[in-house]
Amino acid sequence: MKYLKSGTVIGLISGTFLFIVCALIEWLTQMELMTLLLNVDFMTEMNIHTGIEILFHMIVSVMIAVLLKLYLIILKDFICRH
């Protein structure tokens, strides 16, 4: 369960960092990076509030970080056994 806690923290930090960097780049260059980052059109066709889109982004960031952390732990155990 240790991987769940550390993966959640890593996911929140990396998701927040990615959000801030994309927002800064969009503000400086007028490229629509936030639209790409927060795109949830594949989930629903309704207009979703930006706060909900950010929440979805953070949930996905946490899920990816937890899965990668679990994968690395399993890989490390496998390598140590062989």
mmCIF file of N, CA and C in Angstrom:
data_model
loop_
_atom_site.group_PDB
_atom_site.id
_atom_site.type_symbol
_atom_site.label_atom_id
_atom_site.label_comp_id
_atom_site.label_asym_id
_atom_site.label_seq_id
_atom_site.Cartn_x
_atom_site.Cartn_y
_atom_site.Cartn_z
ATOM 1 N N MET A 1 0.801 -1.206 0.000
ATOM 2 C CA MET A 1 0.000 0.000 0.000
ATOM 3 C C MET A 1 0.844 1.270 0.000
ATOM 4 N N LYS A 2 2.122 1.112 0.266
ATOM 5 C CA LYS A 2 3.013 2.261 0.266
ATOM 6 C C LYS A 2 3.063 2.918 -1.117
ATOM 7 N N TYR A 3 2.984 2.074 -2.164
ATOM 8 C CA TYR A 3 3.029 2.594 -3.524
ATOM 9 C C TYR A 3 1.821 3.471 -3.823
ATOM 10 N N LEU A 4 0.685 3.188 -3.196
ATOM 11 C CA LEU A 4 -0.532 3.964 -3.421
ATOM 12 C C LEU A 4 -0.377 5.389 -2.879
ATOM 13 N N LYS A 5 0.181 5.504 -1.693
ATOM 14 C CA LYS A 5 0.376 6.817 -1.082
ATOM 15 C C LYS A 5 1.412 7.640 -1.847
ATOM 16 N N SER A 6 2.555 7.019 -2.131
ATOM 17 C CA SER A 6 3.595 7.768 -2.838
ATOM 18 C C SER A 6 3.191 8.054 -4.280
ATOM 19 N N GLY A 7 2.481 7.120 -4.907
ATOM 20 C CA GLY A 7 2.001 7.348 -6.277
ATOM 21 C C GLY A 7 0.996 8.480 -6.342
ATOM 22 N N THR A 8 0.142 8.578 -5.317
ATOM 23 C CA THR A 8 -0.837 9.665 -5.266
ATOM 24 C C THR A 8 -0.147 11.015 -5.126
ATOM 25 N N VAL A 9 0.833 11.077 -4.246
ATOM 26 C CA VAL A 9 1.574 12.338 -4.061
ATOM 27 C C VAL A 9 2.315 12.710 -5.346
ATOM 28 N N ILE A 10 2.980 11.751 -5.954
ATOM 29 C CA ILE A 10 3.711 12.007 -7.194
ATOM 30 C C ILE A 10 2.754 12.441 -8.298
ATOM 31 N N GLY A 11 1.595 11.786 -8.390
ATOM 32 C CA GLY A 11 0.604 12.146 -9.408
ATOM 33 C C GLY A 11 0.066 13.553 -9.216
ATOM 34 N N LEU A 12 -0.204 13.926 -7.976
ATOM 35 C CA LEU A 12 -0.704 15.276 -7.710
ATOM 36 C C LEU A 12 0.347 16.339 -8.035
ATOM 37 N N ILE A 13 1.582 16.057 -7.655
ATOM 38 C CA ILE A 13 2.659 17.022 -7.932
ATOM 39 C C ILE A 13 2.899 17.146 -9.433
ATOM 40 N N SER A 14 3.018 16.013 -10.123
ATOM 41 C CA SER A 14 3.296 16.065 -11.565
ATOM 42 C C SER A 14 2.115 16.624 -12.346
ATOM 43 N N GLY A 15 0.876 16.291 -11.941
ATOM 44 C CA GLY A 15 -0.303 16.838 -12.609
ATOM 45 C C GLY A 15 -0.403 18.342 -12.436
ATOM 46 N N THR A 16 -0.111 18.817 -11.235
ATOM 47 C CA THR A 16 -0.129 20.262 -10.969
ATOM 48 C C THR A 16 0.968 20.965 -11.753
ATOM 49 N N PHE A 17 2.159 20.376 -11.767
ATOM 50 C CA PHE A 17 3.278 20.961 -12.510
ATOM 51 C C PHE A 17 2.949 21.050 -14.001
ATOM 52 N N LEU A 18 2.410 19.973 -14.566
ATOM 53 C CA LEU A 18 2.045 19.969 -15.985
ATOM 54 C C LEU A 18 0.980 21.017 -16.275
ATOM 55 N N PHE A 19 0.002 21.140 -15.397
ATOM 56 C CA PHE A 19 -1.059 22.137 -15.561
ATOM 57 C C PHE A 19 -0.480 23.555 -15.560
ATOM 58 N N ILE A 20 0.405 23.841 -14.611
ATOM 59 C CA ILE A 20 0.997 25.181 -14.508
ATOM 60 C C ILE A 20 1.871 25.486 -15.722
ATOM 61 N N VAL A 21 2.681 24.521 -16.144
ATOM 62 C CA VAL A 21 3.552 24.735 -17.302
ATOM 63 C C VAL A 21 2.725 24.977 -18.566
ATOM 64 N N CYS A 22 1.685 24.180 -18.769
ATOM 65 C CA CYS A 22 0.834 24.362 -19.954
ATOM 66 C C CYS A 22 0.106 25.705 -19.911
ATOM 67 N N ALA A 23 -0.361 26.109 -18.738
ATOM 68 C CA ALA A 23 -1.034 27.399 -18.602
ATOM 69 C C ALA A 23 -0.074 28.543 -18.895
ATOM 70 N N LEU A 24 1.148 28.429 -18.415
ATOM 71 C CA LEU A 24 2.156 29.467 -18.657
ATOM 72 C C LEU A 24 2.514 29.551 -20.137
ATOM 73 N N ILE A 25 2.717 28.406 -20.767
ATOM 74 C CA ILE A 25 3.049 28.397 -22.197
ATOM 75 C C ILE A 25 1.893 28.962 -23.011
ATOM 76 N N GLU A 26 0.659 28.597 -22.642
ATOM 77 C CA GLU A 26 -0.495 29.137 -23.366
ATOM 78 C C GLU A 26 -0.589 30.654 -23.190
ATOM 79 N N TRP A 27 -0.326 31.132 -21.997
ATOM 80 C CA TRP A 27 -0.394 32.564 -21.730
ATOM 81 C C TRP A 27 0.686 33.321 -22.515
ATOM 82 N N LEU A 28 1.880 32.722 -22.626
ATOM 83 C CA LEU A 28 2.988 33.401 -23.313
ATOM 84 C C LEU A 28 2.892 33.316 -24.833
ATOM 85 N N THR A 29 2.364 32.223 -25.368
ATOM 86 C CA THR A 29 2.407 32.001 -26.818
ATOM 87 C C THR A 29 1.049 32.017 -27.505
ATOM 88 N N GLN A 30 -0.031 32.012 -26.745
ATOM 89 C CA GLN A 30 -1.392 31.943 -27.275
ATOM 90 C C GLN A 30 -1.703 30.624 -27.982
ATOM 91 N N MET A 31 -0.863 29.599 -27.780
ATOM 92 C CA MET A 31 -1.180 28.248 -28.270
ATOM 93 C C MET A 31 -2.196 27.645 -27.316
ATOM 94 N N GLU A 32 -3.141 26.878 -27.823
ATOM 95 C CA GLU A 32 -4.210 26.339 -26.987
ATOM 96 C C GLU A 32 -3.813 25.009 -26.354
ATOM 97 N N LEU A 33 -2.850 25.041 -25.458
ATOM 98 C CA LEU A 33 -2.405 23.829 -24.770
ATOM 99 C C LEU A 33 -3.392 23.363 -23.715
ATOM 100 N N MET A 34 -4.059 24.284 -23.051
ATOM 101 C CA MET A 34 -5.003 23.896 -22.006
ATOM 102 C C MET A 34 -6.186 23.124 -22.589
ATOM 103 N N THR A 35 -6.592 23.478 -23.792
ATOM 104 C CA THR A 35 -7.661 22.737 -24.461
ATOM 105 C C THR A 35 -7.231 21.299 -24.686
ATOM 106 N N LEU A 36 -5.996 21.106 -25.073
ATOM 107 C CA LEU A 36 -5.463 19.766 -25.290
ATOM 108 C C LEU A 36 -5.318 19.012 -23.962
ATOM 109 N N LEU A 37 -4.822 19.673 -22.951
ATOM 110 C CA LEU A 37 -4.593 19.034 -21.659
ATOM 111 C C LEU A 37 -5.892 18.633 -20.970
ATOM 112 N N LEU A 38 -6.900 19.475 -21.078
ATOM 113 C CA LEU A 38 -8.143 19.249 -20.352
ATOM 114 C C LEU A 38 -9.253 18.675 -21.232
ATOM 115 N N ASN A 39 -8.922 18.147 -22.386
ATOM 116 C CA ASN A 39 -9.920 17.630 -23.314
ATOM 117 C C ASN A 39 -10.588 16.369 -22.749
ATOM 118 N N VAL A 40 -11.880 16.453 -22.505
ATOM 119 C CA VAL A 40 -12.643 15.299 -22.035
ATOM 120 C C VAL A 40 -13.805 14.999 -22.981
ATOM 121 N N ASP A 41 -13.696 15.425 -24.224
ATOM 122 C CA ASP A 41 -14.758 15.208 -25.208
ATOM 123 C C ASP A 41 -15.028 13.729 -25.435
ATOM 124 N N PHE A 42 -14.042 12.888 -25.231
ATOM 125 C CA PHE A 42 -14.228 11.453 -25.438
ATOM 126 C C PHE A 42 -15.108 10.838 -24.351
ATOM 127 N N MET A 43 -15.288 11.536 -23.223
ATOM 128 C CA MET A 43 -16.076 11.006 -22.118
ATOM 129 C C MET A 43 -17.551 11.418 -22.221
ATOM 130 N N THR A 44 -17.784 12.635 -22.626
ATOM 131 C CA THR A 44 -19.152 13.146 -22.717
ATOM 132 C C THR A 44 -19.195 14.306 -23.703
ATOM 133 N N GLU A 45 -20.358 14.558 -24.250
ATOM 134 C CA GLU A 45 -20.507 15.677 -25.181
ATOM 135 C C GLU A 45 -21.071 16.912 -24.489
ATOM 136 N N MET A 46 -21.364 16.789 -23.201
ATOM 137 C CA MET A 46 -21.885 17.944 -22.458
ATOM 138 C C MET A 46 -20.768 18.953 -22.217
ATOM 139 N N ASN A 47 -21.167 20.210 -22.034
ATOM 140 C CA ASN A 47 -20.198 21.219 -21.628
ATOM 141 C C ASN A 47 -19.899 21.022 -20.151
ATOM 142 N N ILE A 48 -18.651 20.760 -19.846
ATOM 143 C CA ILE A 48 -18.239 20.507 -18.469
ATOM 144 C C ILE A 48 -17.488 21.734 -17.957
ATOM 145 N N HIS A 49 -17.733 22.082 -16.719
ATOM 146 C CA HIS A 49 -17.056 23.219 -16.092
ATOM 147 C C HIS A 49 -15.552 22.960 -16.062
ATOM 148 N N THR A 50 -14.774 24.014 -16.201
ATOM 149 C CA THR A 50 -13.312 23.892 -16.231
ATOM 150 C C THR A 50 -12.767 23.240 -14.964
ATOM 151 N N GLY A 51 -13.375 23.521 -13.828
ATOM 152 C CA GLY A 51 -12.930 22.911 -12.573
ATOM 153 C C GLY A 51 -13.058 21.392 -12.601
ATOM 154 N N ILE A 52 -14.126 20.891 -13.216
ATOM 155 C CA ILE A 52 -14.315 19.449 -13.343
ATOM 156 C C ILE A 52 -13.280 18.863 -14.304
ATOM 157 N N GLU A 53 -12.980 19.582 -15.375
ATOM 158 C CA GLU A 53 -11.946 19.118 -16.320
ATOM 159 C C GLU A 53 -10.588 19.030 -15.629
ATOM 160 N N ILE A 54 -10.280 20.010 -14.779
ATOM 161 C CA ILE A 54 -9.019 19.982 -14.024
ATOM 162 C C ILE A 54 -9.025 18.802 -13.057
ATOM 163 N N LEU A 55 -10.160 18.549 -12.416
ATOM 164 C CA LEU A 55 -10.279 17.403 -11.518
ATOM 165 C C LEU A 55 -10.039 16.091 -12.269
ATOM 166 N N PHE A 56 -10.623 15.943 -13.454
ATOM 167 C CA PHE A 56 -10.379 14.756 -14.274
ATOM 168 C C PHE A 56 -8.898 14.620 -14.621
ATOM 169 N N HIS A 57 -8.263 15.736 -14.953
ATOM 170 C CA HIS A 57 -6.827 15.729 -15.275
ATOM 171 C C HIS A 57 -6.017 15.234 -14.080
ATOM 172 N N MET A 58 -6.359 15.705 -12.892
ATOM 173 C CA MET A 58 -5.628 15.294 -11.695
ATOM 174 C C MET A 58 -5.874 13.826 -11.366
ATOM 175 N N ILE A 59 -7.103 13.353 -11.562
ATOM 176 C CA ILE A 59 -7.409 11.938 -11.318
ATOM 177 C C ILE A 59 -6.606 11.056 -12.257
ATOM 178 N N VAL A 60 -6.546 11.435 -13.527
ATOM 179 C CA VAL A 60 -5.771 10.654 -14.498
ATOM 180 C C VAL A 60 -4.288 10.692 -14.147
ATOM 181 N N SER A 61 -3.778 11.844 -13.727
ATOM 182 C CA SER A 61 -2.366 11.954 -13.326
ATOM 183 C C SER A 61 -2.047 11.027 -12.160
ATOM 184 N N VAL A 62 -2.935 10.978 -11.180
ATOM 185 C CA VAL A 62 -2.728 10.110 -10.018
ATOM 186 C C VAL A 62 -2.787 8.648 -10.438
ATOM 187 N N MET A 63 -3.753 8.295 -11.274
ATOM 188 C CA MET A 63 -3.874 6.899 -11.715
ATOM 189 C C MET A 63 -2.629 6.450 -12.478
ATOM 190 N N ILE A 64 -2.131 7.290 -13.356
ATOM 191 C CA ILE A 64 -0.923 6.941 -14.116
ATOM 192 C C ILE A 64 0.270 6.786 -13.179
ATOM 193 N N ALA A 65 0.430 7.711 -12.243
ATOM 194 C CA ALA A 65 1.562 7.646 -11.308
ATOM 195 C C ALA A 65 1.496 6.401 -10.431
ATOM 196 N N VAL A 66 0.307 6.061 -9.938
ATOM 197 C CA VAL A 66 0.167 4.867 -9.092
ATOM 198 C C VAL A 66 0.470 3.610 -9.895
ATOM 199 N N LEU A 67 -0.052 3.522 -11.106
ATOM 200 C CA LEU A 67 0.207 2.342 -11.940
ATOM 201 C C LEU A 67 1.685 2.218 -12.301
ATOM 202 N N LEU A 68 2.335 3.335 -12.620
ATOM 203 C CA LEU A 68 3.774 3.285 -12.922
ATOM 204 C C LEU A 68 4.582 2.892 -11.689
ATOM 205 N N LYS A 69 4.197 3.405 -10.535
ATOM 206 C CA LYS A 69 4.894 3.056 -9.289
ATOM 207 C C LYS A 69 4.748 1.564 -8.999
ATOM 208 N N LEU A 70 3.542 1.033 -9.151
ATOM 209 C CA LEU A 70 3.296 -0.395 -8.944
ATOM 210 C C LEU A 70 4.093 -1.225 -9.947
ATOM 211 N N TYR A 71 4.103 -0.800 -11.203
ATOM 212 C CA TYR A 71 4.859 -1.507 -12.234
ATOM 213 C C TYR A 71 6.349 -1.543 -11.897
ATOM 214 N N LEU A 72 6.887 -0.423 -11.452
ATOM 215 C CA LEU A 72 8.313 -0.376 -11.114
ATOM 216 C C LEU A 72 8.638 -1.253 -9.906
ATOM 217 N N ILE A 73 7.743 -1.320 -8.942
ATOM 218 C CA ILE A 73 7.957 -2.191 -7.778
ATOM 219 C C ILE A 73 7.952 -3.653 -8.214
ATOM 220 N N ILE A 74 6.996 -4.025 -9.051
ATOM 221 C CA ILE A 74 6.928 -5.401 -9.550
ATOM 222 C C ILE A 74 8.157 -5.729 -10.379
ATOM 223 N N LEU A 75 8.588 -4.804 -11.232
ATOM 224 C CA LEU A 75 9.775 -5.016 -12.065
ATOM 225 C C LEU A 75 11.021 -5.160 -11.196
ATOM 226 N N LYS A 76 11.144 -4.340 -10.173
ATOM 227 C CA LYS A 76 12.302 -4.413 -9.267
ATOM 228 C C LYS A 76 12.338 -5.766 -8.557
ATOM 229 N N ASP A 77 11.185 -6.216 -8.067
ATOM 230 C CA ASP A 77 11.121 -7.522 -7.408
ATOM 231 C C ASP A 77 11.485 -8.644 -8.374
ATOM 232 N N PHE A 78 11.016 -8.541 -9.606
ATOM 233 C CA PHE A 78 11.320 -9.563 -10.610
ATOM 234 C C PHE A 78 12.808 -9.610 -10.918
ATOM 235 N N ILE A 79 13.426 -8.457 -11.059
ATOM 236 C CA ILE A 79 14.851 -8.385 -11.374
ATOM 237 C C ILE A 79 15.687 -8.909 -10.198
ATOM 238 N N CYS A 80 15.286 -8.580 -8.977
ATOM 239 C CA CYS A 80 16.029 -9.034 -7.799
ATOM 240 C C CYS A 80 15.962 -10.547 -7.640
ATOM 241 N N ARG A 81 14.886 -11.166 -8.075
ATOM 242 C CA ARG A 81 14.753 -12.613 -7.954
ATOM 243 C C ARG A 81 15.542 -13.368 -9.008
ATOM 244 N N HIS A 82 15.867 -12.718 -10.095
ATOM 245 C CA HIS A 82 16.571 -13.423 -11.182
ATOM 246 C C HIS A 82 17.962 -12.953 -11.336
#
